Coordinates of C-alpha atoms and ligand atoms in Angstrom, one line a residue:
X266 CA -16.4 -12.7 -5.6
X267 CA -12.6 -11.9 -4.2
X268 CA -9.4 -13.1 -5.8
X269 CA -6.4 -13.1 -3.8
X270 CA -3.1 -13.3 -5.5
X271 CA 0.7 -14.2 -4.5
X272 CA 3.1 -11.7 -6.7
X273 CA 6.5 -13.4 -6.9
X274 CA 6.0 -16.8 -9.0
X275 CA 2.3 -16.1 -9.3
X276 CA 1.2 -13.2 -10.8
X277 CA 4.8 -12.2 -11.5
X278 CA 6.8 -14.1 -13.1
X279 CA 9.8 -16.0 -11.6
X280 CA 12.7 -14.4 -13.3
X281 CA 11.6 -11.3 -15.3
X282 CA 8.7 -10.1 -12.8
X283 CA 6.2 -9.1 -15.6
X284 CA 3.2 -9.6 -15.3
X285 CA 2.0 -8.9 -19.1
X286 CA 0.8 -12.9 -20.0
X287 CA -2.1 -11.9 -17.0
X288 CA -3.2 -8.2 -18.5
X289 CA -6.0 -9.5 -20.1
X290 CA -7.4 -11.7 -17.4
X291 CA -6.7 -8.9 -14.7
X292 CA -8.3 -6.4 -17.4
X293 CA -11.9 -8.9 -17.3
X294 CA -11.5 -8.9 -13.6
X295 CA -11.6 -4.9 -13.4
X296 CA -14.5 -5.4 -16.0
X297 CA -17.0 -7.8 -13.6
X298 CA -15.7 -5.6 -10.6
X299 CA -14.0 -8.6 -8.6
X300 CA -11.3 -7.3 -6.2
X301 CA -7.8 -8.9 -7.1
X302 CA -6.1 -8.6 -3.8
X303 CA -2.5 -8.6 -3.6
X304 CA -1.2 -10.6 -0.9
X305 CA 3.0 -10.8 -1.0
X306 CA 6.1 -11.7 1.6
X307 CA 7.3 -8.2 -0.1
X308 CA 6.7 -4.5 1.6
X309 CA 4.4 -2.0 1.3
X310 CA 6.4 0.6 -0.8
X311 CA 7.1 -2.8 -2.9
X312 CA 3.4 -3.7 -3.1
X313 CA 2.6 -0.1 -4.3
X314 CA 4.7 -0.1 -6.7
X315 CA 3.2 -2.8 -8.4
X316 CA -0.4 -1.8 -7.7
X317 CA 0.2 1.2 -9.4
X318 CA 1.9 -0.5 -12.2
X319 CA -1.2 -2.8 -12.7
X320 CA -3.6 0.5 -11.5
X321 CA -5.0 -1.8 -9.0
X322 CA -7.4 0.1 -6.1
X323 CA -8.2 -2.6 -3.8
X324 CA -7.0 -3.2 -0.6
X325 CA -3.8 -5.5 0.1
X326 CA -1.6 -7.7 2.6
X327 CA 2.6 -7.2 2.9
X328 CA 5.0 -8.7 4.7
X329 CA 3.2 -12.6 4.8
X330 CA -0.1 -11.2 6.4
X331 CA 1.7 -9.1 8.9
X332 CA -1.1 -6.5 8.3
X333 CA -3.7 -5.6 5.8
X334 CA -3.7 -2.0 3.5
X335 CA -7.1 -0.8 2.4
X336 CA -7.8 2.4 0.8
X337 CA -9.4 5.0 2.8
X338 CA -13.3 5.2 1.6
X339 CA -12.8 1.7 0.3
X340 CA -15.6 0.6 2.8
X341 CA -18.7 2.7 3.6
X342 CA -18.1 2.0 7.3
X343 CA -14.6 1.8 7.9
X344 CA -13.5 -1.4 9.6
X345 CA -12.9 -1.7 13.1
X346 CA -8.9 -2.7 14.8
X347 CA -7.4 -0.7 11.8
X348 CA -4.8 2.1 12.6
X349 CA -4.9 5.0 10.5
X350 CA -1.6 5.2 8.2
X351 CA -1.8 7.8 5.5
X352 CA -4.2 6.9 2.7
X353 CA -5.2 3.7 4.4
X354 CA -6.5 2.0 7.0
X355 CA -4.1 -0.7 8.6
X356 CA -4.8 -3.9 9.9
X357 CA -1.9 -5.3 12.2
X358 CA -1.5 -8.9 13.1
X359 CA 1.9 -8.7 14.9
X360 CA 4.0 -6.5 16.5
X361 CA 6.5 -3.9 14.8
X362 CA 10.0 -4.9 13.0
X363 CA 11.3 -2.6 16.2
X364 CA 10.8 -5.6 18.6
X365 CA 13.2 -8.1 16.2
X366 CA 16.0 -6.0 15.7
X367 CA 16.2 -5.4 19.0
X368 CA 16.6 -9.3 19.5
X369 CA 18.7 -9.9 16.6
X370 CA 20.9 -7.1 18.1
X371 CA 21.2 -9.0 21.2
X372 CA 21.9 -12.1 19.5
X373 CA 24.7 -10.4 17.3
X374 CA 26.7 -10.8 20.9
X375 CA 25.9 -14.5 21.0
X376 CA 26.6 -14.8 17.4
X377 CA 29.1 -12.8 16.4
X378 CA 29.6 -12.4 12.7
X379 CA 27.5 -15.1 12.0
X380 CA 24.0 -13.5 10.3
X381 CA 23.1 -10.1 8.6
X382 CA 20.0 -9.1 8.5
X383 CA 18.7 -6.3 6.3
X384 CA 18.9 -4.0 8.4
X385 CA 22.5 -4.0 10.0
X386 CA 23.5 -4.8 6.2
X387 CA 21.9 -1.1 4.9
X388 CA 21.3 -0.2 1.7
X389 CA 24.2 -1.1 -0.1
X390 CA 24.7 -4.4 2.1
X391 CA 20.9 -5.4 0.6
X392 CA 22.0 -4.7 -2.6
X393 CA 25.0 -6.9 -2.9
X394 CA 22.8 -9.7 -1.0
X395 CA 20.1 -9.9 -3.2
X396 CA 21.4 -8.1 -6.3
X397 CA 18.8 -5.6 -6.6
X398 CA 18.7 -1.8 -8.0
X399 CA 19.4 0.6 -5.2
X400 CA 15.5 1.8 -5.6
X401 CA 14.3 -1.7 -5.2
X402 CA 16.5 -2.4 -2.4
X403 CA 15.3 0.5 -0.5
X404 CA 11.6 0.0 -1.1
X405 CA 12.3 -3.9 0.8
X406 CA 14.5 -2.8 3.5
X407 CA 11.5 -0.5 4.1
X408 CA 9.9 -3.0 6.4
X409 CA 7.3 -2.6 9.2
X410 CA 6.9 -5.9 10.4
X411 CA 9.4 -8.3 9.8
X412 CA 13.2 -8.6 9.1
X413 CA 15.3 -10.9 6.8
X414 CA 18.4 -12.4 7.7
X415 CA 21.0 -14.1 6.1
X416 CA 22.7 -16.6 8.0
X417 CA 26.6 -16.7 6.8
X418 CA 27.9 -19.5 10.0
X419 CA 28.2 -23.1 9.9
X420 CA 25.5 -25.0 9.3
X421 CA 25.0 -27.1 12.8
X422 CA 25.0 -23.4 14.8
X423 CA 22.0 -21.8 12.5
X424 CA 19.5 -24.8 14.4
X425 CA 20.5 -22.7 17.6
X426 CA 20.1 -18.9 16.7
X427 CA 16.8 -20.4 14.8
X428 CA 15.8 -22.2 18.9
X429 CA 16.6 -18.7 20.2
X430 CA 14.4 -16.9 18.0
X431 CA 11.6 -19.0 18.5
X432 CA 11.8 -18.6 22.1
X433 CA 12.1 -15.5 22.0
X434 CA 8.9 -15.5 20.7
X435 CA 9.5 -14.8 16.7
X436 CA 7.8 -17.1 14.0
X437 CA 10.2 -18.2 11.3
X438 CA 9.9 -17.9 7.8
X439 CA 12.4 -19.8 5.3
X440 CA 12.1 -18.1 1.7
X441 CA 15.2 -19.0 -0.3
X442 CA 18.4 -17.5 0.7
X443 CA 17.0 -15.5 4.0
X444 CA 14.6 -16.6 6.6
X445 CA 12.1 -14.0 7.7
X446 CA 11.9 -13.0 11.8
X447 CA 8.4 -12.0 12.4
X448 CA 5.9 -12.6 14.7
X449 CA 2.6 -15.3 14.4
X450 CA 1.2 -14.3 11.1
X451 CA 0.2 -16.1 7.8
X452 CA -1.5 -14.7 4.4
X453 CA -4.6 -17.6 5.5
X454 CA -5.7 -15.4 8.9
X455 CA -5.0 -11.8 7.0
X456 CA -7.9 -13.6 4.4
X457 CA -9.7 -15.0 6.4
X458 CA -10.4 -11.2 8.2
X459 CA -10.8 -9.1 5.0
X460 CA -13.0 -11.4 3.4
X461 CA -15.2 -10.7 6.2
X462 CA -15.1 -6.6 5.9
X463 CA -16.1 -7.8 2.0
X464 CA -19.1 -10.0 3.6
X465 CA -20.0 -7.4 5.9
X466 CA -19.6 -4.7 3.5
X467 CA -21.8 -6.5 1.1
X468 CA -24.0 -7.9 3.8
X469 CA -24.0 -11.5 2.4
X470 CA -23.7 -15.1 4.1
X471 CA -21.1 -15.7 2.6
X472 CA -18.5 -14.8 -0.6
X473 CA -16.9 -16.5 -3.2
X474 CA -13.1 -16.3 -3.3
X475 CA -10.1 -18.1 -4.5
X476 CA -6.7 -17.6 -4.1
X477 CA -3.3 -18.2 -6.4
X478 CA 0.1 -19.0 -5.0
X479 CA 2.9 -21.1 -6.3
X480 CA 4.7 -21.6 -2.6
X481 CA 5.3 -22.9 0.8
X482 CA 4.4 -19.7 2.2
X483 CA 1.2 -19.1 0.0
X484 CA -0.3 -22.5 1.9
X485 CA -2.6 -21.1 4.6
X486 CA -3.7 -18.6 1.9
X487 CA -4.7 -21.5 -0.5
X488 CA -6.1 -23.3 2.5
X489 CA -8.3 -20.6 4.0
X490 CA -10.3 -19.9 1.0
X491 CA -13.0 -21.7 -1.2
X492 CA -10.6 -22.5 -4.0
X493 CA -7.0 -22.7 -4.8
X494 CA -5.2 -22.1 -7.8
X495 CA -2.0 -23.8 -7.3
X496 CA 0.9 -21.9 -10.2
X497 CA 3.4 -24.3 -11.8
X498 CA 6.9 -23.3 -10.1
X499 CA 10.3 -23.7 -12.3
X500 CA 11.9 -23.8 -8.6
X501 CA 10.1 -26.0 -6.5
X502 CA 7.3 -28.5 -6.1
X503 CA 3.3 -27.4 -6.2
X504 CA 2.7 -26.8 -1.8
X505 CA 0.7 -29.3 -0.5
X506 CA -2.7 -28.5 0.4
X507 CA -4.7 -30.3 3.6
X508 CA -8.3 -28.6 2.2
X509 CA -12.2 -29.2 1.9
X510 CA -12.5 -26.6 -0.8
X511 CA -11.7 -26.9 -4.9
X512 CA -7.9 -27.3 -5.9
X513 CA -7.1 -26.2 -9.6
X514 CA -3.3 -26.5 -10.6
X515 CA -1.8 -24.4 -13.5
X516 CA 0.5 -26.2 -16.3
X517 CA 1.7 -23.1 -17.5
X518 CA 3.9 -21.2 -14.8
X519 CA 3.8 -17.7 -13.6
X520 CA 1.5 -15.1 -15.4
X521 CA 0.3 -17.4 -18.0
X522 CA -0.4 -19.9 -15.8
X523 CA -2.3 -17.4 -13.3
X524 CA -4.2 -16.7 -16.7
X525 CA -4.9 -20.1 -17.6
X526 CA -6.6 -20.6 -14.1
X527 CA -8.5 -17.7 -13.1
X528 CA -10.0 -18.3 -16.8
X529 CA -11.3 -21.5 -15.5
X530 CA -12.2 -20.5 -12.5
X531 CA -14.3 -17.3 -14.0
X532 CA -16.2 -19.9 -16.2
X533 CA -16.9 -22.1 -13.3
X534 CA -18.8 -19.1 -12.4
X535 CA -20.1 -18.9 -15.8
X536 CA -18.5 -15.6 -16.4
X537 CA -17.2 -16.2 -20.4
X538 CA -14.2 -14.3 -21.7
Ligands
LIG22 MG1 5.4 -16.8 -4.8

């Protein structure tokens, strides 16, 4: 059994990013060994910080399923199309963030003044968009994969940078404030291939997983696996799921909400708490 999780709204909450209301629900899943997977829009130095924060070992997905983490040793036999990056092995869906600065740095000519994205912002330009510590704002302008922009010109103009983009070949991304340039990746297909290293690993037909998100952006996630747990937003309306599989919404939000549905979802499985 596999449970993959969203952070932000999810397993985190909303405004104060603790996760506390989930400890003893994560602390049964450690118990029963079932992997909870982190699966975020966030980095990788952003994910590790809160893996070690939650002394989670398993392997993970940043940057919207851009590319999968998993610990070095984690599988007997190491899986195959991985890159070797430090401690872990990487699986990479897209290209490198390299190939959409370079377009956003030709479109800076074509539109001049009109976006910043993180990276021509820097450090300090991240923190006064986004409002975060100056550790916080380096571990998200640490990116590998993808690049957030913030368009600041009128309206009817953004429909034409977003046209160029696409043709350009990027996939866009609307979280909030900034829209995400990357190329074709969702947190569904980065599943969809790590539950079958788990599958293969364990040499069974088939496994068991369910996934949390509270999002837009967590849909192909919820969709791709057996069950979704769908977390109560204070921001915006449950995503709407086209699925075969089980759906299970939360009334509480965030954490406590995560809790209340990975605790039905465990007894489903007649695992008792
Ligand atoms: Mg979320």
């Amino acid at each position: 059994m596999l449970v993959f999780s969203d952070l932000d709204g999810s397993l985190l909450d909303h405004f104060s990013y603790s996760f506390e209301a989930a400890r003893p629900v994560i602390d049964i899943l450690i118990k029963e060994d079932i992997p909870l997977i982190l699966s975020s829009s966030k980095t990788f130095a952003e994910i590790e910080e809160t893996r070690h924060a939650l002394n989670n070992t398993h392997p993970f997905i940043v940057e919207n399923g851009a590319a999968v983490f998993i610990p070095k040793g984690y599988f007997v036999h190491p899986p195959g199309d991985t890159v070797s990056r430090g401690n872990y092995l990487v699986y990479e869906t897209v290209p490198g963030r390299e190939q959409w600065l370079a377009v956003l740095e030709k479109l800076a000519l074509q539109f001049p003044g009109q976006f910043k994205s993180f990276h021509g912002a820097g450090i300090a330009g991240v923190m006064a968009m986004t409002g975060l510590a100056e550790h916080q704002a380096i571990a998200a302008s640490d990116r590998a994969y993808s690049e957030p922009v913030h368009w600041i010109g009128a309206p009817e103009e953004e429909e034409r940078f977003l046209h160029v983009l696409r043709r350009e070949g990027a996939t866009i991304t609307r979280g909030g404030r900034f829209i995400s340039v990357s190329g074709d990746c969702d947190k569904g297909r980065a599943l969809d291939w790590l539950r079958e290293q788990y599958r293969r690993a364990l040499s069974l037909s088939r496994v068991e997983d369910l996934a949390i998100g509270d999002s837009e952006n967590d849909r192909a996630m919820l969709e791709a696996a057996k069950t979704a747990l769908l977390i109560r937003s204070p921001v915006n309306d449950f995503p709407l799921l086209t699925t075969s599989g089980g759906i299970m919404r939360s009334n509480k939000m965030g954490p406590a909400g995560w809790s209340e549905g990975v605790t039905r979802w465990l007894r489903t499985h007649r695992i008792s708490l």
